[in-house]
Coordinates of C-alpha atoms in Angstrom, one line a residue:
X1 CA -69.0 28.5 -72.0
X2 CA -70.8 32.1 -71.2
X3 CA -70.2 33.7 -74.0
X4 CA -70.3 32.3 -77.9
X5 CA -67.2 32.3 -79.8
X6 CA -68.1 33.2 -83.2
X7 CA -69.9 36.5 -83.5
X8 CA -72.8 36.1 -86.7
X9 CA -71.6 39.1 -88.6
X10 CA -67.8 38.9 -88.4
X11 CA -68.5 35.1 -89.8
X12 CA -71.1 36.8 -92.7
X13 CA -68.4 39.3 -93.6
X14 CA -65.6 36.2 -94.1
X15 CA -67.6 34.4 -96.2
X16 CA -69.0 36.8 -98.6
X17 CA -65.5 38.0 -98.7
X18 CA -64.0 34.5 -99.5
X19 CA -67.2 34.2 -101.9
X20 CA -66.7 37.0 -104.2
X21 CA -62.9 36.4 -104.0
X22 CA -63.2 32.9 -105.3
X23 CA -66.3 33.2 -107.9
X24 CA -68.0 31.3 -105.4
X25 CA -71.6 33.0 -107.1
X26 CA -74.0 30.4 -105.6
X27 CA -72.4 30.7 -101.5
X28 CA -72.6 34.8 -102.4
X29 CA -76.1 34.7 -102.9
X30 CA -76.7 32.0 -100.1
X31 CA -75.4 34.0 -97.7
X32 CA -78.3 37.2 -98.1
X33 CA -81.2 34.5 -98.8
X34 CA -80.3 32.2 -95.5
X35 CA -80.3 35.6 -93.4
X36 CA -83.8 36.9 -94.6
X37 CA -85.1 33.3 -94.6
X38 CA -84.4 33.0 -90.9
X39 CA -84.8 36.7 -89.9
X40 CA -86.5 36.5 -86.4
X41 CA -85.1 33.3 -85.3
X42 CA -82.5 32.6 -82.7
X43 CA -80.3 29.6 -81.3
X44 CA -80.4 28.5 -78.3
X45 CA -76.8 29.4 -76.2
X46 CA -77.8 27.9 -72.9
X47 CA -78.0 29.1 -69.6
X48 CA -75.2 30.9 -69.1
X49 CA -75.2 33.0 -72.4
X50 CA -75.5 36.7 -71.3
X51 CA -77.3 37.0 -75.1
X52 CA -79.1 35.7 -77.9
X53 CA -77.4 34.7 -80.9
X54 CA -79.5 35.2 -84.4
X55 CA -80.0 31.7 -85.9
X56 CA -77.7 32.0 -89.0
X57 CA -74.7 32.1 -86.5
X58 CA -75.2 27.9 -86.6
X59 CA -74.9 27.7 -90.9
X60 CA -72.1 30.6 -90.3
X61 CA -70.1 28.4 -87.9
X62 CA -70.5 25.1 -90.0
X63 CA -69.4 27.0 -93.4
X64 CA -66.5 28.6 -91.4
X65 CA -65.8 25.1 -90.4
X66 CA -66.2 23.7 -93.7
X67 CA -63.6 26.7 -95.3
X68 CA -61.1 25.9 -92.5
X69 CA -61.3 22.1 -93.6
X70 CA -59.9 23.0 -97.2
X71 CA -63.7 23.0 -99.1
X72 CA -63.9 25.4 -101.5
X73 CA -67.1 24.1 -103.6
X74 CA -69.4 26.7 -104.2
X75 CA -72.4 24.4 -103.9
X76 CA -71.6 22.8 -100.8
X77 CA -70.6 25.6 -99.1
X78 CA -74.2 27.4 -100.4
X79 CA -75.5 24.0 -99.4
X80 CA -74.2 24.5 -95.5
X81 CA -75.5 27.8 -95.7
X82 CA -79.1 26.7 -96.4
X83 CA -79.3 23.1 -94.8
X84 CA -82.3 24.2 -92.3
X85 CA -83.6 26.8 -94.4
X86 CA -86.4 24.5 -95.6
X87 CA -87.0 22.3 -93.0
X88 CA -87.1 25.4 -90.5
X89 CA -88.2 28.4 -92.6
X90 CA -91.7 26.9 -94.2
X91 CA -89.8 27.9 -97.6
X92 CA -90.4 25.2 -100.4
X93 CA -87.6 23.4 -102.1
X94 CA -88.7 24.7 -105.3
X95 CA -88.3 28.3 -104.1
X96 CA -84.9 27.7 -104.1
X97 CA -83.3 30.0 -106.0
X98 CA -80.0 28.2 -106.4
X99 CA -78.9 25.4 -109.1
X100 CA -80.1 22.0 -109.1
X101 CA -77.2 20.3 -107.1
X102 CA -77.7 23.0 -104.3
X103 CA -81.8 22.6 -104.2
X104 CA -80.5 18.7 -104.6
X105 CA -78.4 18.7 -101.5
X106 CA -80.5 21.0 -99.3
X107 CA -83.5 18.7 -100.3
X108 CA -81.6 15.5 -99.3
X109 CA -81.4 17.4 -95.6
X110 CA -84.4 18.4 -95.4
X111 CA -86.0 15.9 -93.0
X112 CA -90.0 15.5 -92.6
X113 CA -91.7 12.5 -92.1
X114 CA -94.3 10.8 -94.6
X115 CA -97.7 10.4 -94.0
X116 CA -98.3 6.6 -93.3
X117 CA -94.4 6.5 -91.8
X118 CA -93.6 6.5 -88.1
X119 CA -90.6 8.7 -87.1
X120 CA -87.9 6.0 -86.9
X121 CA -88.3 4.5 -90.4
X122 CA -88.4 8.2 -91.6
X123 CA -85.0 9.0 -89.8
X124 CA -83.7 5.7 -91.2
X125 CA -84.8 6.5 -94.7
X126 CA -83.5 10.0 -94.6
X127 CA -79.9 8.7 -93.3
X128 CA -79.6 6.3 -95.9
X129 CA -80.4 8.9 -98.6
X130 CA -77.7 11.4 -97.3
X131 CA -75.2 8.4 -97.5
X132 CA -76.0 8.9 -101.0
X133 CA -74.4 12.0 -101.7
X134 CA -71.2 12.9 -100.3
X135 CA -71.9 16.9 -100.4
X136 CA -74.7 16.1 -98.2
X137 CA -72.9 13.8 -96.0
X138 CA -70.5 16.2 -95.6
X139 CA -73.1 19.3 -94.3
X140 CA -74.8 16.7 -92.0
X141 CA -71.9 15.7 -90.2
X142 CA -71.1 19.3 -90.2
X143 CA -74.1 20.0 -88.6
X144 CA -74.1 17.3 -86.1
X145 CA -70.3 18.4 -84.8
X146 CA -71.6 22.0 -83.9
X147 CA -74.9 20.7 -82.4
X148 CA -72.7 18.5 -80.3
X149 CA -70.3 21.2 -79.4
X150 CA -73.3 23.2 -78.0
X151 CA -75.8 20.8 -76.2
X152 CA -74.4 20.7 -73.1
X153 CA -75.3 24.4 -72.9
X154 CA -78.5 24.1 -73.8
X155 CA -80.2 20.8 -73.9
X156 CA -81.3 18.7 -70.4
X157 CA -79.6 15.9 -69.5
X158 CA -82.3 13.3 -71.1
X159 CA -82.3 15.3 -74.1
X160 CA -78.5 14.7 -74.7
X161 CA -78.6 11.1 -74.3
X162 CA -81.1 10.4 -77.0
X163 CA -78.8 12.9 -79.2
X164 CA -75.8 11.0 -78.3
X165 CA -77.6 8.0 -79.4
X166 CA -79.1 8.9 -82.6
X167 CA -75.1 10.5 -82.9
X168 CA -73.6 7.1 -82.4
X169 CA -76.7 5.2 -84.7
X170 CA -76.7 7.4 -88.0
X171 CA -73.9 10.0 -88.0
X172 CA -71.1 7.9 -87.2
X173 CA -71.5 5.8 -90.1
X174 CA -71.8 8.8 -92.0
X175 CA -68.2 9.1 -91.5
X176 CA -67.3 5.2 -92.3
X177 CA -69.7 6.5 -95.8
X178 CA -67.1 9.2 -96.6
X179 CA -63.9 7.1 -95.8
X180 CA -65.1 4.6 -98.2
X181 CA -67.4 5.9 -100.5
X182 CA -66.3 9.6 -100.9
X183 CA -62.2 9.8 -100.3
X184 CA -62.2 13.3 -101.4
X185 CA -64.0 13.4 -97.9
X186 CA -62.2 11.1 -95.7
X187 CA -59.7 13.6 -94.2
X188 CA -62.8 15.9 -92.9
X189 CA -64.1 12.4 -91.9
X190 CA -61.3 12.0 -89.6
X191 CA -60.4 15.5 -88.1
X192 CA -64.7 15.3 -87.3
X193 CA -64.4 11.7 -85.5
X194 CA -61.6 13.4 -83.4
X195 CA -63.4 16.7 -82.7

């Protein structure tokens, strides 16, 4: 647990490999516009991290992830690769420069809450329009396995129960979502529940 597992640039360098290799045109130019879009930021590797990761390694790890699963759609995997840059980068949706089932998926994860609309009905509103969309199903539970796979580096004690919680409320249905709704899904479904 001192030291990350995934370096940032070795994980850029596989993906904009795979990308050109596969035609994957959308993931190719994902990959430069989610590292300028977050240039400056960082994630959080704990107390015991001897360094500071740049932020992308987080959407590097989850398309890594996704590629080892089998998924090879270009806008999903573009759509991993950009998951927080609105919500975290004060870039627009419409500044997207990426086709309409990318800005689509990207805007479905994009969580803010509505003026008039406490937190809780917001997060319940957002979940249920992710369950929507299979693609964006997918990045979310994605996103919520290497957030779990980190906290207890990084987040206190009180912290990780409320994330547990909110886990066990709106991502593990998630999964039920794609067994049912999405079977092109279900086996990433599955080999998530167990991780």
């Amino acid at each position: 647990i001192r030291d990350r597992l995934f370096h940032e640039e070795n994980m850029f360098t596989r993906m904009r490999t795979l990308a050109l290799a596969r035609g994957m045109n959308e993931t190719y130019r994902a990959l430069e516009f989610m590292r300028k879009r977050h240039t400056g930021q960082f994630r959080n590797l704990g107390k015991f991290a001897h360094e500071r990761a740049l932020y992308i390694n987080h959407p590097l790890v989850m398309a890594c992830q996704a590629e080892a699963f089998g998924i090879h759609d270009d806008a999903l995997i573009a759509s991993i690769l950009l998951h927080d840059v609105v919500e975290d980068t004060g870039t627009g949706l419409s500044e997207l420069p990426f086709c309409d089932e990318v800005r689509e998926i990207v805007g479905l994860l994009s969580f803010s809450v509505p003026s008039g609309m406490d937190k809780e009905t917001a997060k319940k509103a957002y979940y249920e329009k992710i369950a929507g969309n299979g693609k964006a199903c997918v990045v979310k539970i994605i996103d919520r396995c290497n957030n779990v796979s980190t906290m207890a580096a990084s987040f206190s004690p009180e912290r990780m129960k409320k994330y547990i919680r909110e886990t066990e409320t709106y991502i593990l249905p998630l999964m039920n979502v794609l067994k049912n709704n999405y079977p092109e899904y279900s086996g990433i479904a599955f080999l998530i529940k167990y991780q």
